Amino acid sequence: MIRVRLRFAKVGKVRFTSHRDLARIWERALRRAEIPLVYSQGFSPRPRLHFGLALPTGAESWAEYLDADLVGDEPPPVDLAERLTAMLPAGIDVTAAALVEPGEASLQQAVERCDWRIEVRGAGEAAAAGAVAHVLSSAELPLPRERKGQVSVDDVRPYIEELAVVGPTDAGTELTARLGTQPRGLRPAELVAVLISSHAGLAGARGDATAADVPVWEPGHVIRTHQWMQRDGARQEPLPTATSAPHAEARAS
Amino acid sequence: MTSVWPRLEPLLPKVQKPARYIGCEDGAQSPDHDPSKTAWLLAYPDTYEIGLPNQGLQILYEILNERPDAVAERTYAPWTDLEELLRAESVPLFSVDTHRAAADFDILAFNLSAELVYTNVLNCIDLAGVPVRAADRRSEDLLIGAGGHCAYNPEPLADFVDFFVLGDGEEVVAEITEVVGRWKAAGKRDRLEVLVALAGVEGVYVPALYDVTYDGPRVASIVPNHPAAPERIEKRTIADLADWPYPRNQLVPLTEVVHDRLNVEVFRGCTRGCRFCQAGMITRPVRERPADQVRTMVTEGLRRTGYDEVSLTSLSTADFSGIEDVVAGIMDAPGCDDVSVSLPSLRVDAFTVGVAGEVSRGRRTGLTFAPEAGTWRMRQIINKLIREEDLYTAVDAAFSQGWRRVKLYFLTGLPTETDEDTLGIATLARRCVEIGRAHHRNPSVTVSVGGFVPKAFTPFQWFGQNTLEELTRKMHLLRDELRRDRGIQFKWHDPRATVAEGIASRGDRRLGAVIEDVWRRGGRFQEWSEHFDLQLWLDALERHGFTVEDLAYRHRTEDEVLPWDHISAGLHKDFLWQDWQDALAEVGLEDCRWTPCYDCGACTGFGIEHVVASAVPPAGGSQGTGQDLATGGSVPVAISARPLAASTVQP
């Protein structure tokens, strides 16, 4: 058995498929490409595919990963990435493939931080910059979050490693963020919730606007641009590619 | 072209399951629209996950797109969350293929698989930007078409649909394309002109060209009001399934849908003659696909789609005369080692220990049998001639081969049903649990009971449906009877939904006002328990002066004009009446594939015959042919020595 790591982009219309959907899409694509998969034992055998951190439904990504267990000892075919891309729906492009050394940590464990581009719809650039500055200057940022029906208030400040304004979009302002993923991580939508609450706090403190005048901020377009792990004391991508941005054609629709 | 995608995209993050609306399936097409082509928007008026797998829609999608003079795309009913956003943002109904607005098409054609989707049909027409009433439409508006099983009583939707198609769609869509193409080329001037031309196509019914008169709750007459309209509209029947190896490129969705596997239709039609079953009556005669073609469609389909499961579909797959060869052939094909085969409609009388052993090697998804009624008397009346021994043998085979969970389907509210018949369901279920205990400590039997709804073109079309109170009482009777039985789970279909279905199933043209009323008051997705509301229907009936008694609970009489009497499913009305009388006399009828003809009309009317590869009945014997059922007849079904999975097994 060998383990192959695949890096792929998920852009365009297919970004609205869920993590579960993606697992089935991959199973079928691998079968169609006639890549011999190792199956789990048991009542209902499934191919052994190991996905990294789930991408929120609706978010795009230039840096998704998948480890697949393949039958045999032969290295995977050199054209594996091209063969798989041909079998995958438009917008899912395999950008790199490599053997994974035995004993390597799983993607879920190894990835410690992700880089994002996050659009905040309704936010003007200056207001967004103000909220960003407030977030970065805060010592702690309590955020009520629900998990399995339980609401807990977590300090999410430690997860926000970098945060900056990129510039205006058609509908708001785009930010970049580097967010920690361990132990629970901070999702882009949660970061936007933090920014909205900072913004509301700032506006309230200045006493400048009634609710009707304040444009509603909401999460807009989100792209995961990188995932990072620590290896040999250095920050590395699980699998580097020659180019960071995928083919842009899938954005066309 | 007007793509709505730029306006739709920002709405999708706000809705549940946005992948319903993106298309991008493997097999999806992006046809080139052109003013010289007739553009069809094929609609399934329920959610994407219910509608996507529909084989009829996929077949027509491919056939139309292969034509140089047509294009076809698909649409599905948007869920209520998206509907709200579409209306707020003035985004019209769109195709999932290229996200074109509905107005870019010439025809919006619905697949009607169930009555409770009727309000969704109106909703889709409205979202398409078309007046819901056919009489209010102008020349430039889309033509609204409909086909599928519910089109056999088209009258409840007659006010909203410009033309109905009866029977198999493979050939008739070409003729409709040509008629509409000519009208389009001439500038789409007069809407009546195209309707009259459509009425000249065999199998096409244009309700506006007929006048209906009434006598109280009954229909008095249905007569053409235009010389071009035929007095009787005959269904279309394709003679040979081998000429239509579709879908060639079954759509593979990106998100979860029902029946998410390769589906290959092995035959169309059924002559078992179950008297409650509309599908079995209206799709006659039996037309089998040649075994070689089935094999090719399976192996090529699996290779192309990447599915690891194939379902051989039909109304009763064990009756397929080539079943053993076909299944063995699939398993022997290169690259098909890990494939499981499911036979979704397998009769209990064909389900033997051998078959159970083979299917159990695949993934075990649970087995379903459908005895339909609890006593032999009742099964003779409905003409489902399954003996108790047949069921017990099948259940024993299942449990002995490792299944722990068996599901049994029944109907209640059948003609002449007594409480003894209803409670017979409990007796059968208990015996099945006992059989299971011989093999496992905790066997589980799920009893699933639905209320019977009489349908057009069945021998039971004259039967007055059980009332809401009576159906509810019977469900409670069974529930109470089974309450303390360990190992039996009792599930029942909401009798209120059964009543609403009954209202729509045999209504006449006047019911249109009621359906429109229910829709205008928010009735959507009435197939879905979270949206279904019987009160909406009852209130609408009252406002329009109708009663459930007249529409659903009333027995029809022999001399009565039925609302679908101007339609022909190929069946003689006197055959159906005789079969109804036989039912009341508790007389079963044998399967006519292997007995003399009863002259139901299905074959003779079309100059075709049942196409079967074997002159001998399959395992388990034909209904009442007097074969030795226990030994499986002279053609025992011995299905391959490789794993297969049966997900649903119906007698």
XYZ file of N, CA, C and O in Angstrom, chain B residues 84-248:
660
model
N -38.201 32.337 -1.578
C -38.384 33.638 -0.928
C -37.360 34.663 -1.434
O -37.692 35.796 -1.764
N -36.109 34.210 -1.544
C -35.047 35.105 -2.017
C -35.225 35.451 -3.496
O -35.006 36.591 -3.903
N -35.625 34.455 -4.302
C -35.824 34.711 -5.728
C -36.908 35.767 -5.929
O -36.764 36.694 -6.728
N -37.993 35.636 -5.148
C -39.089 36.605 -5.290
C -38.640 37.987 -4.806
O -38.931 38.997 -5.446
N -37.889 38.019 -3.690
C -37.448 39.310 -3.146
C -36.508 40.024 -4.122
O -36.539 41.251 -4.246
N -35.687 39.249 -4.819
C -34.697 39.843 -5.714
C -35.164 39.833 -7.172
O -34.374 40.137 -8.073
N -36.412 39.413 -7.410
C -36.962 39.316 -8.772
C -36.088 38.496 -9.709
O -35.835 38.872 -10.848
N -35.614 37.369 -9.215
C -34.866 36.435 -10.053
C -35.846 35.350 -10.494
O -36.535 34.768 -9.669
N -35.931 35.080 -11.801
C -36.899 34.089 -12.268
C -36.415 32.658 -12.081
O -35.250 32.418 -11.765
N -37.337 31.703 -12.313
C -36.965 30.287 -12.380
C -35.869 30.145 -13.439
O -35.912 30.816 -14.474
N -34.902 29.269 -13.185
C -33.737 29.162 -14.070
C -33.406 27.702 -14.319
O -33.825 26.821 -13.572
N -32.640 27.460 -15.387
C -32.150 26.099 -15.627
C -30.896 25.885 -14.795
O -30.135 26.832 -14.560
N -30.675 24.649 -14.356
C -29.446 24.379 -13.609
C -28.269 24.126 -14.547
O -27.126 24.113 -14.108
N -28.552 23.915 -15.827
C -27.461 23.595 -16.760
C -26.626 24.823 -17.086
O -25.420 24.834 -16.888
N -27.283 25.856 -17.618
C -26.531 27.070 -17.942
C -27.090 28.279 -17.198
O -26.736 29.410 -17.498
N -27.977 28.027 -16.246
C -28.564 29.107 -15.438
C -29.222 30.182 -16.302
O -29.125 31.369 -16.041
N -29.884 29.723 -17.347
C -30.687 30.641 -18.152
C -32.017 30.870 -17.471
O -32.561 29.971 -16.835
N -32.555 32.059 -17.695
C -33.891 32.358 -17.193
C -34.914 31.546 -17.974
O -34.734 31.282 -19.173
N -36.000 31.156 -17.301
C -37.034 30.341 -17.953
C -37.544 30.998 -19.227
O -37.862 30.314 -20.206
N -37.597 32.335 -19.242
C -38.151 33.045 -20.396
C -37.330 32.825 -21.667
O -37.800 33.109 -22.760
N -36.097 32.307 -21.542
C -35.279 32.024 -22.719
C -35.705 30.751 -23.449
O -35.127 30.405 -24.468
N -36.683 30.050 -22.888
C -37.103 28.779 -23.486
C -38.453 28.953 -24.175
O -39.136 29.955 -23.977
N -38.823 27.931 -24.974
C -40.123 27.948 -25.630
C -41.152 27.117 -24.874
O -42.337 27.412 -24.903
N -40.673 26.050 -24.234
C -41.581 25.116 -23.564
C -41.065 24.853 -22.146
O -39.877 24.588 -21.958
N -41.969 24.944 -21.186
C -41.649 24.514 -19.827
C -42.461 23.235 -19.615
O -43.692 23.274 -19.603
N -41.776 22.089 -19.516
C -42.467 20.799 -19.507
C -42.242 20.093 -18.181
O -41.106 19.886 -17.770
N -43.335 19.712 -17.524
C -43.255 19.111 -16.193
C -43.391 17.597 -16.243
O -44.204 17.068 -16.994
N -42.638 16.935 -15.393
C -42.846 15.521 -15.125
C -43.778 15.428 -13.921
O -43.465 15.950 -12.845
N -44.933 14.779 -14.109
C -45.896 14.660 -13.008
C -45.859 13.242 -12.454
O -46.433 12.326 -13.035
N -45.177 13.070 -11.326
C -45.078 11.737 -10.746
C -46.018 11.541 -9.568
O -46.256 10.420 -9.153
N -46.528 12.639 -9.010
C -47.389 12.521 -7.832
C -48.326 13.724 -7.765
O -47.960 14.820 -8.191
N -49.502 13.501 -7.232
C -50.514 14.560 -7.209
C -50.134 15.715 -6.285
O -50.509 16.859 -6.527
N -49.442 15.379 -5.194
C -49.204 16.441 -4.217
C -48.168 17.467 -4.691
O -47.906 18.449 -4.004
N -47.604 17.270 -5.872
C -46.693 18.291 -6.397
C -47.440 19.345 -7.216
O -46.825 20.286 -7.718
N -48.761 19.205 -7.354
C -49.478 20.115 -8.255
C -49.296 21.591 -7.886
O -49.179 22.445 -8.762
N -49.276 21.882 -6.592
C -49.094 23.300 -6.237
C -47.686 23.770 -6.601
O -47.494 24.948 -6.920
N -46.713 22.857 -6.587
C -45.364 23.234 -7.015
C -45.322 23.533 -8.514
O -44.529 24.355 -8.956
N -46.161 22.843 -9.274
C -46.230 23.117 -10.713
C -46.670 24.568 -10.906
O -46.039 25.325 -11.657
N -47.712 24.960 -10.209
C -48.190 26.344 -10.332
C -47.109 27.329 -9.888
O -46.899 28.371 -10.517
N -46.425 26.956 -8.822
C -45.390 27.846 -8.303
C -44.250 28.026 -9.314
O -43.761 29.140 -9.513
N -43.866 26.941 -9.964
C -42.789 27.028 -10.959
C -43.234 27.866 -12.160
O -42.452 28.655 -12.691
N -44.485 27.688 -12.598
C -44.991 28.490 -13.722
C -44.928 29.973 -13.342
O -44.470 30.821 -14.118
N -45.357 30.253 -12.128
C -45.358 31.640 -11.656
C -43.939 32.193 -11.555
O -43.663 33.316 -11.993
N -43.023 31.391 -10.995
C -41.630 31.840 -10.887
C -40.990 32.018 -12.264
O -40.056 32.798 -12.432
N -41.514 31.294 -13.252
C -40.995 31.439 -14.613
C -41.468 32.741 -15.246
O -41.028 33.093 -16.341
N -42.379 33.418 -14.576
C -42.876 34.687 -15.106
C -44.025 34.512 -16.093
O -44.278 35.369 -16.936
N -44.719 33.398 -15.970
C -45.817 33.087 -16.888
C -47.127 33.120 -16.089
O -47.149 32.635 -14.954
N -48.207 33.672 -16.675
C -49.501 33.603 -15.967
C -49.848 32.150 -15.662
O -49.688 31.288 -16.530
N -50.321 31.871 -14.437
C -50.555 30.468 -14.078
C -51.723 29.871 -14.852
O -51.749 28.669 -15.106
N -52.681 30.692 -15.230
C -53.828 30.160 -15.976
C -53.541 30.234 -17.478
O -53.192 31.295 -18.004
N -53.750 29.108 -18.153
C -53.444 29.021 -19.579
C -54.213 30.081 -20.363
O -53.687 30.660 -21.324
N -55.438 30.367 -19.927
C -56.281 31.313 -20.664
C -55.716 32.733 -20.637
O -56.047 33.553 -21.496
N -54.877 33.024 -19.647
C -54.328 34.382 -19.529
C -53.021 34.572 -20.289
O -52.431 35.650 -20.273
N -52.528 33.517 -20.920
C -51.197 33.608 -21.538
C -51.271 34.262 -22.908
O -52.248 34.098 -23.639
N -50.203 34.982 -23.237
C -50.094 35.607 -24.552
C -49.156 34.762 -25.413
O -48.507 33.837 -24.928
N -49.061 35.133 -26.674
C -48.280 34.321 -27.613
C -46.841 34.163 -27.177
O -46.245 33.115 -27.353
N -46.253 35.233 -26.614
C -44.824 35.170 -26.299
C -44.537 34.372 -25.021
O -43.385 34.079 -24.731
N -45.582 34.046 -24.254
C -45.339 33.280 -23.038
C -44.934 31.849 -23.369
O -45.292 31.308 -24.413
N -44.209 31.259 -22.428
C -43.813 29.859 -22.577
C -45.031 28.976 -22.778
O -46.096 29.230 -22.204
N -44.856 27.913 -23.553
C -45.872 26.867 -23.593
C -45.636 25.972 -22.381
O -44.504 25.595 -22.094
N -46.729 25.650 -21.680
C -46.585 24.796 -20.502
C -47.071 23.395 -20.852
O -48.228 23.195 -21.224
N -46.165 22.424 -20.736
C -46.497 21.033 -21.030
C -46.368 20.176 -19.787
O -45.779 20.600 -18.788
N -46.943 18.969 -19.830
C -46.803 18.046 -18.701
C -46.988 16.618 -19.199
O -47.779 16.367 -20.107
N -46.246 15.718 -18.580
C -46.381 14.297 -18.893
C -46.096 13.491 -17.641
O -45.903 14.056 -16.573
N -46.062 12.190 -17.765
C -45.826 11.347 -16.586
C -47.127 10.698 -16.138
O -48.189 10.961 -16.692
N -47.023 9.859 -15.117
C -48.165 9.036 -14.733
C -49.402 9.838 -14.352
O -50.528 9.447 -14.665
N -49.224 10.956 -13.674
C -50.400 11.721 -13.250
C -51.121 12.373 -14.421
O -52.252 12.828 -14.275
N -50.487 12.416 -15.592
C -51.139 13.015 -16.754
C -52.327 12.168 -17.208
O -53.129 12.617 -18.029
N -52.472 10.956 -16.681
C -53.613 10.118 -17.070
C -54.926 10.613 -16.477
O -55.990 10.235 -16.945
N -54.876 11.407 -15.414
C -56.042 12.239 -15.120
C -55.560 13.685 -15.161
O -55.221 14.285 -14.141
N -55.551 14.271 -16.348
C -54.978 15.606 -16.500
C -55.907 16.710 -16.006
O -55.467 17.843 -15.825
N -57.162 16.367 -15.747
C -58.163 17.414 -15.559
C -57.889 18.386 -14.409
O -58.100 19.591 -14.566
N -57.408 17.938 -13.241
C -57.162 18.923 -12.173
C -56.180 20.028 -12.584
O -56.240 21.127 -12.041
N -55.294 19.735 -13.542
C -54.332 20.753 -13.977
C -54.700 21.354 -15.347
O -53.915 22.100 -15.932
N -55.902 21.018 -15.831
C -56.275 21.436 -17.188
C -56.275 22.951 -17.371
O -56.010 23.451 -18.468
N -56.558 23.696 -16.305
C -56.595 25.157 -16.422
C -55.201 25.774 -16.527
O -55.062 26.950 -16.870
N -54.175 25.017 -16.182
C -52.829 25.593 -16.042
C -51.835 25.089 -17.080
O -50.772 25.661 -17.257
N -52.171 23.974 -17.708
C -51.224 23.319 -18.613
C -51.758 23.450 -20.040
O -52.927 23.186 -20.298
N -50.892 23.876 -20.957
C -51.332 24.046 -22.342
C -51.484 22.713 -23.062
O -52.389 22.534 -23.855
N -50.560 21.795 -22.791
C -50.689 20.478 -23.429
C -50.119 19.392 -22.531
O -49.142 19.603 -21.817
N -50.793 18.244 -22.550
C -50.332 17.063 -21.818
C -49.852 16.025 -22.824
O -50.382 15.949 -23.938
N -48.878 15.235 -22.410
C -48.408 14.129 -23.228
C -48.740 12.839 -22.489
O -48.441 12.694 -21.305
N -49.382 11.916 -23.193
C -49.792 10.658 -22.576
C -48.890 9.533 -23.049
O -48.711 9.336 -24.246
N -48.329 8.808 -22.108
C -47.547 7.625 -22.450
C -46.075 7.919 -22.627
O -45.542 8.899 -22.109
N -45.416 7.035 -23.377
C -43.969 7.122 -23.555
C -43.602 8.390 -24.327
O -44.195 8.698 -25.353
N -42.597 9.106 -23.841
C -42.261 10.401 -24.429
C -41.215 10.369 -25.530
O -41.002 11.359 -26.216
N -40.556 9.221 -25.709
C -39.373 9.167 -26.584
C -39.637 9.691 -27.994
O -38.804 10.398 -28.554
N -40.777 9.284 -28.564
C -41.040 9.675 -29.951
C -41.792 10.994 -30.042
O -41.529 11.824 -30.911
N -42.712 11.188 -29.130
C -43.617 12.324 -29.269
C -42.906 13.664 -29.065
O -43.278 14.668 -29.662
N -41.837 13.690 -28.284
C -41.143 14.972 -28.089
C -40.576 15.514 -29.407
O -40.496 16.716 -29.609
N -40.228 14.590 -30.302
C -39.712 15.025 -31.599
C -40.812 15.717 -32.390
O -40.597 16.777 -32.994
N -42.000 15.125 -32.364
C -43.111 15.702 -33.119
C -43.524 17.050 -32.536
O -43.841 17.991 -33.266
N -43.509 17.152 -31.228
C -43.855 18.427 -30.581
C -42.808 19.488 -30.948
O -43.142 20.635 -31.250
N -41.535 19.067 -30.928
C -40.458 19.989 -31.301
C -40.704 20.572 -32.691
O -40.554 21.782 -32.912
N -41.097 19.712 -33.620
C -41.315 20.179 -34.989
C -42.496 21.139 -35.079
O -42.422 22.179 -35.734
N -43.565 20.809 -34.382
C -44.755 21.677 -34.401
C -44.406 23.050 -33.824
O -44.709 24.097 -34.415
N -43.750 23.040 -32.675
C -43.424 24.317 -32.030
C -42.382 25.076 -32.851
O -42.425 26.306 -32.964
N -41.450 24.328 -33.448
C -40.430 24.948 -34.300
C -41.043 25.710 -35.468
O -40.629 26.835 -35.788
N -42.047 25.098 -36.096
C -42.701 25.765 -37.226
C -43.425 27.028 -36.766
O -43.367 28.069 -37.401
N -44.090 26.932 -35.633
C -44.828 28.083 -35.084
C -43.861 29.211 -34.728
O -44.107 30.390 -34.994
N -42.716 28.811 -34.188
C -41.700 29.788 -33.799
C -41.129 30.473 -35.047
O -40.971 31.695 -35.097
N -40.856 29.673 -36.083
C -40.293 30.218 -37.320
C -41.260 31.207 -37.959
O -40.843 32.187 -38.588
N -42.542 30.963 -37.757
C -43.549 31.851 -38.346
C -43.822 33.058 -37.451
O -44.757 33.825 -37.711
N -43.054 33.197 -36.372
C -43.154 34.405 -35.564
C -44.039 34.295 -34.335
O -44.368 35.310 -33.713
N -44.418 33.077 -33.938
C -45.207 32.865 -32.714
C -46.390 33.817 -32.651
O -46.589 34.527 -31.671
N -47.158 33.888 -33.710
C -48.199 34.925 -33.737
C -49.400 34.579 -32.867
O -49.720 35.292 -31.922
N -50.029 33.483 -33.206
C -51.298 33.188 -32.551
C -51.120 31.945 -31.679
O -50.762 30.884 -32.178
N -51.377 32.092 -30.383
C -51.182 30.950 -29.482
C -52.130 29.798 -29.810
O -51.752 28.627 -29.717
N -53.359 30.134 -30.194
C -54.324 29.088 -30.523
C -53.818 28.216 -31.682
O -54.044 27.007 -31.714
N -53.110 28.881 -32.597
C -52.593 28.164 -33.768
C -51.678 27.002 -33.349
O -51.801 25.886 -33.847
N -50.784 27.258 -32.404
C -49.855 26.194 -32.000
C -50.593 25.145 -31.170
O -50.312 23.949 -31.267
N -51.583 25.570 -30.399
C -52.333 24.597 -29.596
C -53.100 23.639 -30.507
O -53.146 22.430 -30.255
N -53.679 24.191 -31.544
C -54.429 23.357 -32.501
C -53.478 22.389 -33.197
O -53.773 21.197 -33.348
N -52.295 22.887 -33.564
C -51.319 22.005 -34.218
C -50.869 20.901 -33.265
O -50.709 19.743 -33.667
N -50.689 21.255 -31.996
C -50.267 20.249 -31.011
C -51.349 19.187 -30.823
O -51.044 18.004 -30.644
N -52.598 19.619 -30.855
C -53.700 18.658 -30.680
C -53.719 17.629 -31.800
O -54.291 16.545 -31.653
N -53.071 17.948 -32.910
C -53.005 17.007 -34.016
C -51.921 15.958 -33.846
O -51.818 15.023 -34.636
N -51.093 16.114 -32.832
C -50.032 15.124 -32.576
C -50.626 14.000 -31.730
O -51.222 14.260 -30.685
N -50.454 12.776 -32.179
C -51.003 11.648 -31.433
C -50.395 11.589 -30.028
O -49.183 11.713 -29.867
N -51.256 11.427 -29.033
C -50.777 11.342 -27.660
C -50.718 12.685 -26.960
O -50.380 12.757 -25.785
N -51.055 13.759 -27.679
C -51.028 15.082 -27.057
C -52.458 15.560 -26.806
O -53.303 15.512 -27.702
N -52.715 16.007 -25.594
C -54.035 16.471 -25.179
C -53.953 17.958 -24.862
O -53.143 18.380 -24.041
N -54.779 18.728 -25.548
C -54.827 20.177 -25.317
C -56.159 20.506 -24.642
O -57.197 20.570 -25.309
N -56.165 20.670 -23.336
C -57.446 20.789 -22.621
C -58.303 21.971 -23.060
O -59.531 21.894 -22.991
N -57.670 23.048 -23.553
C -58.462 24.219 -23.943
C -59.385 23.906 -25.113
O -60.344 24.644 -25.362
N -59.116 22.811 -25.820
C -59.939 22.486 -26.985
C -61.097 21.551 -26.637
O -61.713 20.954 -27.522
N -61.381 21.431 -25.337
C -62.470 20.556 -24.895
C -63.363 21.315 -23.922
O -62.877 22.111 -23.101
N -64.657 21.065 -24.027
C -65.609 21.627 -23.065
C -66.125 20.512 -22.173
O -66.407 19.405 -22.646
N -66.253 20.839 -20.897
C -66.744 19.858 -19.937
C -68.051 20.379 -19.352
O -68.150 21.555 -19.003
N -69.052 19.521 -19.269
C -70.288 19.891 -18.561
C -70.438 18.975 -17.357
O -69.851 17.882 -17.305
N -71.222 19.441 -16.397
C -71.287 18.745 -15.117
C -72.728 18.441 -14.724
O -73.671 19.109 -15.148
N -72.854 17.453 -13.866
C -74.141 17.081 -13.298
C -73.869 16.852 -11.814
O -73.468 15.763 -11.421
N -74.026 17.921 -11.021
C -73.677 17.808 -9.604
C -72.203 17.504 -9.459
O -71.380 18.112 -10.147
N -71.879 16.528 -8.630
C -70.454 16.208 -8.457
C -69.876 15.458 -9.653
O -68.670 15.287 -9.746
N -70.743 15.010 -10.546
C -70.263 14.189 -11.661
C -69.978 15.035 -12.892
O -70.489 16.135 -13.033
N -69.211 14.417 -13.770
C -69.007 14.999 -15.092
C -70.140 14.494 -15.987
O -70.474 13.301 -15.953
N -70.761 15.388 -16.759
C -71.829 14.951 -17.668
C -71.254 14.637 -19.042
O -71.622 13.650 -19.673
N -70.346 15.495 -19.514
C -69.777 15.241 -20.842
C -68.450 15.971 -21.001
O -68.206 16.988 -20.351
N -67.614 15.438 -21.861
C -66.352 16.079 -22.248
C -66.304 16.011 -23.768
O -66.198 14.917 -24.325
N -66.446 17.149 -24.428
C -66.487 17.120 -25.895
C -65.542 18.153 -26.490
O -65.363 19.241 -25.932
N -64.930 17.827 -27.633
C -64.050 18.789 -28.291
C -64.827 20.031 -28.711
O -66.003 19.936 -29.095
N -64.195 21.190 -28.621
C -64.837 22.417 -29.094
C -64.142 22.934 -30.348
O -64.338 24.066 -30.764
N -63.276 22.093 -30.919
C -62.530 22.502 -32.100
C -62.385 21.284 -33.003
O -62.140 20.172 -32.518
N -62.532 21.470 -34.312
C -62.465 20.302 -35.209
C -61.127 19.567 -35.168
O -61.050 18.378 -35.499
N -60.064 20.252 -34.763
C -58.750 19.602 -34.754
C -58.563 18.669 -33.559
O -57.623 17.886 -33.516
N -59.451 18.781 -32.571
C -59.259 17.999 -31.347
C -59.923 16.637 -31.479
O -61.125 16.565 -31.754
N -59.163 15.565 -31.296
C -59.774 14.234 -31.394
C -60.714 13.966 -30.217
O -60.531 14.516 -29.132
N -61.719 13.122 -30.443
C -62.648 12.806 -29.352
C -61.962 12.051 -28.240
O -62.278 12.215 -27.073
N -61.038 11.180 -28.633
C -60.288 10.404 -27.655
C -58.810 10.571 -27.927
O -58.379 10.523 -29.081
N -58.039 10.759 -26.871
C -56.603 10.932 -27.028
C -55.931 9.644 -26.569
O -56.029 9.257 -25.405
N -55.283 8.976 -27.514
C -54.616 7.714 -27.203
C -53.214 7.966 -26.686
O -52.512 8.837 -27.184
N -52.802 7.148 -25.713
C -51.425 7.275 -25.231
C -50.427 6.828 -26.293
O -50.769 6.082 -27.201
N -49.181 7.278 -26.132
C -48.110 6.844 -27.025
C -47.390 5.656 -26.395
O -47.193 5.611 -25.175
N -46.990 4.721 -27.237
C -46.275 3.541 -26.754
C -45.120 3.274 -27.699
O -45.341 3.171 -28.904
N -43.925 3.178 -27.189
C -42.813 2.784 -28.054
C -42.802 1.265 -28.131
O -43.018 0.586 -27.132
N -42.602 0.752 -29.340
C -42.751 -0.683 -29.536
C -41.553 -1.457 -28.995
O -41.692 -2.542 -28.455
N -40.371 -0.888 -29.134
C -39.164 -1.650 -28.837
C -38.198 -0.807 -28.014
O -37.660 0.192 -28.494
N -37.984 -1.242 -26.778
C -37.072 -0.515 -25.895
C -35.639 -0.529 -26.444
O -34.837 0.358 -26.156
N -35.327 -1.542 -27.253
C -33.968 -1.669 -27.807
C -33.605 -0.474 -28.678
O -32.429 -0.140 -28.834
N -34.619 0.185 -29.247
C -34.337 1.361 -30.068
C -33.984 2.585 -29.221
O -33.610 3.621 -29.756
N -34.162 2.489 -27.935
C -33.999 3.655 -27.060
C -33.079 3.329 -25.888
O -33.527 3.225 -24.752
N -31.792 3.195 -26.141
C -30.865 2.851 -25.038
C -30.480 4.086 -24.223
O -29.314 4.467 -24.155
N -31.475 4.707 -23.641
C -31.269 5.951 -22.877
C -31.604 5.721 -21.415
O -32.426 4.867 -21.115
N -31.048 6.555 -20.519
C -30.023 7.556 -20.794
C -28.677 6.917 -21.129
O -28.285 5.947 -20.502
N -28.021 7.469 -22.117
C -26.681 6.993 -22.484
C -25.643 7.555 -21.515
O -24.619 6.954 -21.263
